[in-house]
Amino acid sequence: MSRRVSTLGVLAALAVILTLPCIVQAQSVYLPIRHPVYDYFDRLETKFGTELITFSRPMTRMDVAQELVRIYRSEALAHYDRSQIRFYFREFAEEIQRLGELDSTIAPHAEPRWNLIQVDSERPADSYLAIDLIGRGRYELREDADNVIQRSNGVRMYGYVGNHLGAEMKWIDNGLQGINYDPRAVRVPDPAVVKGPGSGSDFEYEIAEGQFNYSTPWLEAGIQKMDLWWGSGRNGSLILSDHAPSFPRIDLKIDITDWLQFEYFHAWLFSDEIDSTLTYQTTTGLGAVKYFETKYMAAHALSAKVLPNLELTLGESIIYGGSDVNVLFLIPVISFRAADRWTKATTGNSQFFANVHYAPIPNLTLYGSGFIDEMDLSKILGSDPINKDYHVGYTLGLHTTDLYYDVVPLPSETRLEFSRVYIYTYTNYNPQQQYSSHKATLGHWIGPNADIVSLTHRMHPHRAWSVELHGELARFGDAESQLSPPPRMQPPFLYRHEYSQLRARGALRWTPIHELYAIGYAEYIARDEQPDFNTAPTPEGLHIGLQLSYGIH
């Protein structure tokens, strides 16, 4: 199948979706996954429960607005939660108005927030457009290392047209000084970037994201390039995280019932593997014209609220490439692993995953994720050491709210989380099929052959102020060993142990107005061994920094 036919097929499918009837407004613009409202939603879910499926992020702005209104009306809220929800009412005033929820209890607190340019028109369709300039500045003092200076500036716009269409565009230009940065962000919690002009510790990079979506009350479909997060882990996600640069994809989400949701996407990843059959040297002395091997990903997940306080998710994904888009993986409900075997080409690397989110009592949530890379139960459970193979990972965690509120009336949240990823997980003997894009892991940032335990405590003395204390201990083994074709022997966990790392961080955050954030922080990092610098770009010692941002999360 040619790329032209594949693209036409995708566009034809979207055209069919656009003909679906709908009698109520259901526009979709997805909210970036680093927006602080998600942290607040974690609090609300643990404290009061939620009617939403929580497995995946981002959520639409309409869903966020609807849930804020529901909790505001149905729960007995303390002063902090009431003031925080009223604060977000202004952020999502347009969505609340479109939902028809502006009654006498909501309207006084839902005056639209300021935007640089705002267009609201009823002709020729009920349309809305908001445009803002965005920016960020950061300065960090580092013990025994160069200081870090970061600046970011850009523009963001989003809006709705009619009853079904929503879109957003975001562009950010960034400059970074003082970090000898590996753009893959190996074993660093910060997201990876696509490095632009510059060299060494002084370079630039750009971020371009966009989305164009069509929605009905039960279906959301679109073409997007933005970060995606699948799983309940918060100090990293085994399944999908924002560690790799965002990638373009077609996306489909269907609410089968009010307790059952299906989600699917097909993505165009970047392999960073040279296609030697197309790459050639120029005759002008300007070097090579490079072409890269194709790489794609398809994934689907079925999430169910089996009980009001228990959510289960099962899913599957596949990484494939070396050819054009395979129409088999454009079928949202097909078994990817079985479809790959049907081709007899073994062109794909398939994964299976599960997630559970359980709130047994108010103010407590338990959660866990499991990830299997190339599942074969005979190899996982077998006794033959030569054929024993378990490329797996798991996360276990708990989240509590207002743990000591009866003694000290200070709103708070506490999260304890443990993740382990066994060796060779996320890898493949064919580099083109590794679980990565731009050679950055799509899953947990610790990568294979590592584990981490973290404890985070957040306090809210005022609506505009929050204090966060975070500590973590991570252990890393050799992650560079290449996975060879079978038969092979599975090395033990932490094979060729490289180093252990202790990280402690304290941060004070101030949010005086919508989208304006000031953060002061101090961080200390210590290791028992000195690893290769490329696998640990953040130097040891004390780091103290200040960040001011508007519209960048």
CSV table of C-alpha atoms in Angstrom, one decimal, residues 175-535:
chain,number,residue,atom,x,y,z
A,175,GLY,CA,16.9,28.6,24.1
A,176,LEU,CA,19.0,26.7,26.7
A,177,GLN,CA,22.4,27.5,28.1
A,178,GLY,CA,24.5,25.7,30.6
A,179,ILE,CA,23.4,22.1,30.1
A,180,ASN,CA,25.5,19.5,28.2
A,181,TYR,CA,22.2,18.0,27.2
A,182,ASP,CA,21.5,14.6,25.6
A,183,PRO,CA,18.3,15.3,23.6
A,184,ARG,CA,17.1,11.7,24.3
A,185,ALA,CA,16.9,12.7,28.0
A,186,VAL,CA,18.2,9.3,29.0
A,187,ARG,CA,17.4,8.6,32.7
A,188,VAL,CA,16.2,12.2,33.3
A,189,PRO,CA,12.6,13.0,34.2
A,190,ASP,CA,12.5,16.0,31.9
A,191,PRO,CA,10.9,15.5,28.4
A,192,ALA,CA,13.3,14.9,25.5
A,193,VAL,CA,13.6,17.6,22.8
A,194,VAL,CA,14.5,17.8,19.1
A,195,LYS,CA,17.8,19.7,19.3
A,196,GLY,CA,18.1,22.6,16.9
A,197,PRO,CA,20.9,25.1,16.2
A,198,GLY,CA,23.8,25.3,18.6
A,199,SER,CA,26.3,23.0,20.1
A,200,GLY,CA,27.6,21.8,23.5
A,201,SER,CA,25.7,23.5,26.4
A,202,ASP,CA,24.2,26.3,24.3
A,203,PHE,CA,21.5,25.4,21.8
A,204,GLU,CA,17.9,26.1,20.7
A,205,TYR,CA,14.9,23.9,20.0
A,206,GLU,CA,11.3,24.4,18.9
A,207,ILE,CA,8.0,22.9,20.0
A,208,ALA,CA,5.2,22.8,17.5
A,209,GLU,CA,1.8,21.2,18.5
A,210,GLY,CA,-1.6,21.2,17.0
A,211,GLN,CA,-5.0,19.4,17.0
A,212,PHE,CA,-8.1,19.4,14.8
A,213,ASN,CA,-11.0,17.5,16.3
A,214,TYR,CA,-14.6,16.5,15.5
A,215,SER,CA,-16.9,15.5,18.3
A,216,THR,CA,-20.4,14.1,19.1
A,217,PRO,CA,-21.6,13.3,22.6
A,218,TRP,CA,-20.2,9.8,22.3
A,219,LEU,CA,-17.3,10.1,19.9
A,220,GLU,CA,-14.2,12.2,19.6
A,221,ALA,CA,-12.0,11.9,16.5
A,222,GLY,CA,-9.1,14.1,15.3
A,223,ILE,CA,-5.7,14.6,13.9
A,224,GLN,CA,-3.3,15.7,16.7
A,225,LYS,CA,0.4,16.3,17.5
A,226,MET,CA,0.5,16.8,21.3
A,227,ASP,CA,1.7,14.9,24.4
A,228,LEU,CA,-0.1,11.8,25.5
A,229,TRP,CA,-0.2,10.0,28.8
A,230,TRP,CA,-1.6,6.5,29.4
A,231,GLY,CA,-1.6,5.0,32.9
A,232,SER,CA,-2.0,6.1,36.5
A,233,GLY,CA,1.7,6.6,37.3
A,234,ARG,CA,2.6,10.2,38.0
A,235,ASN,CA,6.4,10.1,38.5
A,236,GLY,CA,6.6,8.5,35.0
A,237,SER,CA,4.2,6.1,33.2
A,238,LEU,CA,5.1,2.7,32.0
A,239,ILE,CA,2.7,2.7,29.1
A,240,LEU,CA,2.8,6.1,27.4
A,241,SER,CA,4.3,9.3,28.8
A,242,ASP,CA,5.5,12.7,27.6
A,243,HIS,CA,9.1,11.7,27.8
A,244,ALA,CA,9.6,11.4,24.0
A,245,PRO,CA,8.8,14.5,21.9
A,246,SER,CA,5.1,14.6,20.8
A,247,PHE,CA,4.3,12.8,17.6
A,248,PRO,CA,1.5,13.2,15.0
A,249,ARG,CA,-1.4,10.8,15.1
A,250,ILE,CA,-5.0,10.1,14.2
A,251,ASP,CA,-7.0,9.6,17.4
A,252,LEU,CA,-10.4,8.0,18.1
A,253,LYS,CA,-12.3,7.8,21.4
A,254,ILE,CA,-15.7,6.3,21.8
A,255,ASP,CA,-17.9,6.3,24.9
A,256,ILE,CA,-19.7,3.0,24.4
A,257,THR,CA,-21.7,3.5,27.6
A,258,ASP,CA,-21.3,5.9,30.5
A,259,TRP,CA,-19.0,3.3,32.2
A,260,LEU,CA,-17.1,1.8,29.2
A,261,GLN,CA,-14.7,3.7,26.9
A,262,PHE,CA,-12.6,2.6,23.9
A,263,GLU,CA,-9.6,4.6,22.7
A,264,TYR,CA,-7.4,4.1,19.6
A,265,PHE,CA,-4.6,6.0,17.8
A,266,HIS,CA,-2.3,5.4,14.9
A,267,ALA,CA,0.9,7.5,15.1
A,268,TRP,CA,3.8,8.5,12.9
A,269,LEU,CA,7.0,8.1,15.0
A,270,PHE,CA,10.6,9.2,14.1
A,271,SER,CA,13.0,6.3,13.9
A,272,ASP,CA,16.3,8.3,13.7
A,273,GLU,CA,17.6,5.4,11.7
A,274,ILE,CA,19.2,6.3,8.4
A,275,ASP,CA,17.6,4.8,5.3
A,276,SER,CA,20.8,4.0,3.3
A,277,THR,CA,18.9,3.1,0.2
A,278,LEU,CA,17.6,6.7,-0.2
A,279,THR,CA,20.3,8.8,1.5
A,280,TYR,CA,22.9,10.3,-0.8
A,281,GLN,CA,25.9,12.6,-0.9
A,282,THR,CA,25.5,16.0,-2.7
A,283,THR,CA,27.9,17.2,-5.3
A,284,THR,CA,28.0,20.7,-3.8
A,285,GLY,CA,30.0,19.8,-0.8
A,286,LEU,CA,27.0,20.4,1.6
A,287,GLY,CA,27.0,16.9,3.0
A,288,ALA,CA,24.4,14.2,2.7
A,289,VAL,CA,20.7,14.5,2.0
A,290,LYS,CA,19.3,12.2,4.7
A,291,TYR,CA,16.3,10.0,4.6
A,292,PHE,CA,15.1,8.0,7.6
A,293,GLU,CA,13.4,4.7,8.0
A,294,THR,CA,9.7,4.9,8.5
A,295,LYS,CA,8.3,4.0,11.9
A,296,TYR,CA,4.7,3.8,13.1
A,297,MET,CA,2.7,2.9,16.2
A,298,ALA,CA,-0.9,1.7,16.7
A,299,ALA,CA,-2.5,1.3,20.1
A,300,HIS,CA,-5.9,0.7,21.6
A,301,ALA,CA,-7.3,0.4,25.1
A,302,LEU,CA,-10.7,-0.5,26.7
A,303,SER,CA,-11.4,1.1,30.0
A,304,ALA,CA,-14.3,0.2,32.3
A,305,LYS,CA,-15.8,1.6,35.5
A,306,VAL,CA,-16.7,-1.9,36.7
A,307,LEU,CA,-17.7,-0.3,40.1
A,308,PRO,CA,-18.1,3.4,40.9
A,309,ASN,CA,-14.7,3.3,42.7
A,310,LEU,CA,-12.9,0.8,40.5
A,311,GLU,CA,-11.6,1.4,37.0
A,312,LEU,CA,-9.8,-1.3,34.9
A,313,THR,CA,-8.0,-0.9,31.6
A,314,LEU,CA,-6.6,-3.5,29.1
A,315,GLY,CA,-4.8,-2.5,26.0
A,316,GLU,CA,-2.4,-3.4,23.2
A,317,SER,CA,0.1,-1.6,21.0
A,318,ILE,CA,2.5,-2.3,18.2
A,319,ILE,CA,5.6,-0.6,16.8
A,320,TYR,CA,6.3,-1.3,13.1
A,321,GLY,CA,8.0,0.2,10.1
A,322,GLY,CA,10.2,-0.4,7.2
A,323,SER,CA,7.4,0.1,4.8
A,324,ASP,CA,4.3,2.3,4.2
A,325,VAL,CA,1.4,2.4,6.6
A,326,ASN,CA,-0.2,-1.0,7.1
A,327,VAL,CA,-3.9,-0.8,6.6
A,328,LEU,CA,-4.4,-3.7,9.1
A,329,PHE,CA,-3.3,-1.3,11.9
A,330,LEU,CA,-5.8,1.3,10.8
A,331,ILE,CA,-8.5,-1.0,11.9
A,332,PRO,CA,-9.1,0.2,15.5
A,333,VAL,CA,-10.5,-3.1,16.9
A,334,ILE,CA,-8.2,-5.7,15.3
A,335,SER,CA,-5.7,-7.7,17.4
A,336,PHE,CA,-2.4,-6.1,16.4
A,337,ARG,CA,-0.3,-9.0,17.4
A,338,ALA,CA,-2.4,-11.5,15.4
A,339,ALA,CA,-2.6,-9.1,12.4
A,340,ASP,CA,1.2,-8.8,12.4
A,341,ARG,CA,1.6,-12.6,12.3
A,342,TRP,CA,-0.9,-12.7,9.4
A,343,THR,CA,1.6,-10.7,7.3
A,344,LYS,CA,4.3,-13.5,7.9
A,345,ALA,CA,6.8,-10.7,7.9
A,346,THR,CA,7.3,-10.2,11.7
A,347,THR,CA,7.5,-6.5,11.0
A,348,GLY,CA,6.1,-5.4,14.4
A,349,ASN,CA,7.0,-5.3,18.0
A,350,SER,CA,3.8,-5.7,20.1
A,351,GLN,CA,3.1,-4.8,23.7
A,352,PHE,CA,0.3,-5.6,26.2
A,353,PHE,CA,-0.6,-3.5,29.2
A,354,ALA,CA,-3.1,-3.2,32.0
A,355,ASN,CA,-4.0,-0.5,34.5
A,356,VAL,CA,-6.1,-0.5,37.7
A,357,HIS,CA,-7.4,2.5,39.6
A,358,TYR,CA,-9.2,1.8,42.9
A,359,ALA,CA,-10.6,4.2,45.6
A,360,PRO,CA,-11.6,1.9,48.5
A,361,ILE,CA,-12.5,4.7,50.9
A,362,PRO,CA,-12.7,8.5,50.6
A,363,ASN,CA,-9.3,10.3,50.5
A,364,LEU,CA,-7.4,7.2,49.4
A,365,THR,CA,-6.6,5.8,45.9
A,366,LEU,CA,-4.6,2.7,45.1
A,367,TYR,CA,-3.3,2.2,41.5
A,368,GLY,CA,-1.1,0.0,39.5
A,369,SER,CA,0.1,-0.6,35.9
A,370,GLY,CA,1.6,-3.6,34.1
A,371,PHE,CA,3.5,-3.6,30.8
A,372,ILE,CA,4.6,-6.6,28.8
A,373,ASP,CA,6.9,-6.1,25.8
A,374,GLU,CA,6.6,-9.0,23.3
A,375,MET,CA,4.4,-11.3,25.4
A,376,ASP,CA,5.1,-15.0,25.4
A,377,LEU,CA,3.8,-16.8,28.5
A,378,SER,CA,5.9,-19.9,27.8
A,379,LYS,CA,9.1,-17.7,28.0
A,380,ILE,CA,7.9,-15.7,31.0
A,381,LEU,CA,6.9,-18.7,33.1
A,382,GLY,CA,9.3,-21.3,31.6
A,383,SER,CA,12.1,-22.9,33.6
A,384,ASP,CA,14.7,-23.1,30.7
A,385,PRO,CA,17.2,-20.3,31.5
A,386,ILE,CA,18.2,-20.1,27.8
A,387,ASN,CA,14.7,-19.3,26.6
A,388,LYS,CA,13.4,-17.5,29.7
A,389,ASP,CA,12.3,-14.0,28.7
A,390,TYR,CA,10.4,-11.4,30.6
A,391,HIS,CA,10.5,-7.9,29.2
A,392,VAL,CA,8.1,-6.5,31.7
A,393,GLY,CA,7.5,-3.5,34.0
A,394,TYR,CA,5.1,-2.6,36.7
A,395,THR,CA,4.0,0.4,38.8
A,396,LEU,CA,2.3,0.4,42.2
A,397,GLY,CA,1.2,3.5,44.0
A,398,LEU,CA,-1.1,5.1,46.5
A,399,HIS,CA,-2.5,8.7,46.7
A,400,THR,CA,-4.1,10.3,49.8
A,401,THR,CA,-5.7,13.7,50.4
A,402,ASP,CA,-5.9,15.7,53.6
A,403,LEU,CA,-4.1,13.1,55.7
A,404,TYR,CA,-3.8,15.3,58.8
A,405,TYR,CA,-6.6,17.8,58.1
A,406,ASP,CA,-8.4,17.1,61.4
A,407,VAL,CA,-5.3,18.0,63.3
A,408,VAL,CA,-3.9,20.7,61.1
A,409,PRO,CA,-6.5,22.2,58.7
A,410,LEU,CA,-4.1,22.4,55.8
A,411,PRO,CA,-5.3,20.9,52.5
A,412,SER,CA,-2.7,18.4,51.3
A,413,GLU,CA,-1.9,15.4,49.1
A,414,THR,CA,0.6,12.6,49.5
A,415,ARG,CA,1.7,10.1,46.8
A,416,LEU,CA,3.9,7.0,47.3
A,417,GLU,CA,4.9,5.3,44.0
A,418,PHE,CA,7.2,2.4,43.0
A,419,SER,CA,8.1,1.4,39.4
A,420,ARG,CA,10.4,-1.3,38.1
A,421,VAL,CA,11.4,-2.0,34.4
A,422,TYR,CA,13.3,-5.2,33.7
A,423,ILE,CA,16.2,-5.4,31.2
A,424,TYR,CA,15.4,-5.3,27.5
A,425,THR,CA,11.9,-3.9,28.1
A,426,TYR,CA,11.3,-1.1,25.5
A,427,THR,CA,14.1,-2.6,23.3
A,428,ASN,CA,14.2,-4.8,20.3
A,429,TYR,CA,16.9,-6.5,18.3
A,430,ASN,CA,15.7,-4.4,15.3
A,431,PRO,CA,16.5,-0.8,16.4
A,432,GLN,CA,13.6,0.4,14.1
A,433,GLN,CA,11.1,-1.4,16.3
A,434,GLN,CA,12.2,-0.2,19.7
A,435,TYR,CA,9.6,1.4,22.0
A,436,SER,CA,10.9,5.0,21.3
A,437,SER,CA,10.6,8.0,19.1
A,438,HIS,CA,13.6,10.3,18.3
A,439,LYS,CA,15.4,7.5,20.3
A,440,ALA,CA,13.7,8.7,23.5
A,441,THR,CA,11.6,6.1,25.4
A,442,LEU,CA,7.9,6.3,24.9
A,443,GLY,CA,7.3,4.8,28.4
A,444,HIS,CA,8.9,5.4,31.8
A,445,TRP,CA,11.8,7.8,31.8
A,446,ILE,CA,14.0,5.5,33.9
A,447,GLY,CA,14.2,3.1,31.0
A,448,PRO,CA,15.0,-0.6,31.1
A,449,ASN,CA,16.9,-2.3,33.9
A,450,ALA,CA,16.0,0.2,36.6
A,451,ASP,CA,13.6,0.9,39.4
A,452,ILE,CA,12.5,3.9,41.4
A,453,VAL,CA,10.6,4.6,44.6
A,454,SER,CA,9.3,8.2,45.2
A,455,LEU,CA,7.4,10.1,47.9
A,456,THR,CA,5.7,13.4,47.1
A,457,HIS,CA,3.8,15.6,49.6
A,458,ARG,CA,2.0,18.8,48.4
A,459,MET,CA,0.4,21.4,50.7
A,460,HIS,CA,-1.9,24.3,49.9
A,461,PRO,CA,-1.9,27.1,52.5
A,462,HIS,CA,-3.8,29.3,50.0
A,463,ARG,CA,-5.6,29.1,46.7
A,464,ALA,CA,-2.6,30.8,44.9
A,465,TRP,CA,0.2,29.1,46.9
A,466,SER,CA,1.4,25.5,47.0
A,467,VAL,CA,4.4,23.8,48.6
A,468,GLU,CA,5.8,20.5,47.3
A,469,LEU,CA,8.3,18.2,48.9
A,470,HIS,CA,9.6,15.3,46.7
A,471,GLY,CA,12.1,12.6,47.4
A,472,GLU,CA,13.1,9.6,45.2
A,473,LEU,CA,15.7,6.8,45.1
A,474,ALA,CA,16.5,5.2,41.7
A,475,ARG,CA,18.7,2.3,40.8
A,476,PHE,CA,20.1,1.9,37.3
A,477,GLY,CA,21.7,-1.1,35.6
A,478,ASP,CA,23.3,-1.3,32.1
A,479,ALA,CA,20.7,0.0,29.6
A,480,GLU,CA,22.9,0.0,26.6
A,481,SER,CA,23.1,-3.8,26.1
A,482,GLN,CA,21.6,-4.6,22.7
A,483,LEU,CA,18.8,-7.2,22.6
A,484,SER,CA,20.0,-10.1,20.4
A,485,PRO,CA,17.7,-12.5,18.5
A,486,PRO,CA,16.7,-15.6,20.4
A,487,PRO,CA,17.8,-18.0,21.8
A,488,ARG,CA,19.4,-16.0,24.6
A,489,MET,CA,19.7,-16.0,28.4
A,490,GLN,CA,17.8,-13.3,30.4
A,491,PRO,CA,20.3,-11.4,32.5
A,492,PRO,CA,19.3,-10.7,36.2
A,493,PHE,CA,17.7,-7.4,37.2
A,494,LEU,CA,20.2,-4.6,37.6
A,495,TYR,CA,22.6,-6.5,35.4
A,496,ARG,CA,25.9,-4.6,35.4
A,497,HIS,CA,24.7,-2.1,38.1
A,498,GLU,CA,25.9,1.4,37.1
A,499,TYR,CA,24.7,3.7,39.9
A,500,SER,CA,22.0,4.6,42.4
A,501,GLN,CA,20.7,8.1,42.6
A,502,LEU,CA,19.0,10.0,45.4
A,503,ARG,CA,17.0,13.1,44.5
A,504,ALA,CA,15.3,15.5,46.9
A,505,ARG,CA,13.4,18.6,45.8
A,506,GLY,CA,11.4,21.3,47.5
A,507,ALA,CA,9.3,23.9,45.5
A,508,LEU,CA,7.1,26.9,46.2
A,509,ARG,CA,4.6,27.7,43.5
A,510,TRP,CA,2.6,31.0,43.2
A,511,THR,CA,-0.3,31.4,40.8
A,512,PRO,CA,-1.6,34.9,41.2
A,513,ILE,CA,-3.7,34.9,37.9
A,514,HIS,CA,-4.7,32.4,35.3
A,515,GLU,CA,-1.7,30.9,33.4
A,516,LEU,CA,0.9,33.0,35.3
A,517,TYR,CA,3.2,30.8,37.4
A,518,ALA,CA,6.2,31.7,39.6
A,519,ILE,CA,8.2,28.7,41.0
A,520,GLY,CA,11.1,28.8,43.3
A,521,TYR,CA,12.9,25.5,43.9
A,522,ALA,CA,15.9,23.7,45.5
A,523,GLU,CA,17.0,20.3,44.4
A,524,TYR,CA,19.8,18.0,45.7
A,525,ILE,CA,21.2,15.0,43.7
A,526,ALA,CA,23.7,12.4,45.0
A,527,ARG,CA,25.0,9.2,43.4
A,528,ASP,CA,27.0,6.3,44.8
A,529,GLU,CA,28.9,5.9,41.5
A,530,GLN,CA,30.0,8.3,38.8
A,531,PRO,CA,28.2,7.1,35.6
A,532,ASP,CA,29.0,8.0,32.0
A,533,PHE,CA,27.8,11.6,31.6
A,534,ASN,CA,25.5,10.7,28.7
A,535,THR,CA,23.4,8.5,31.0
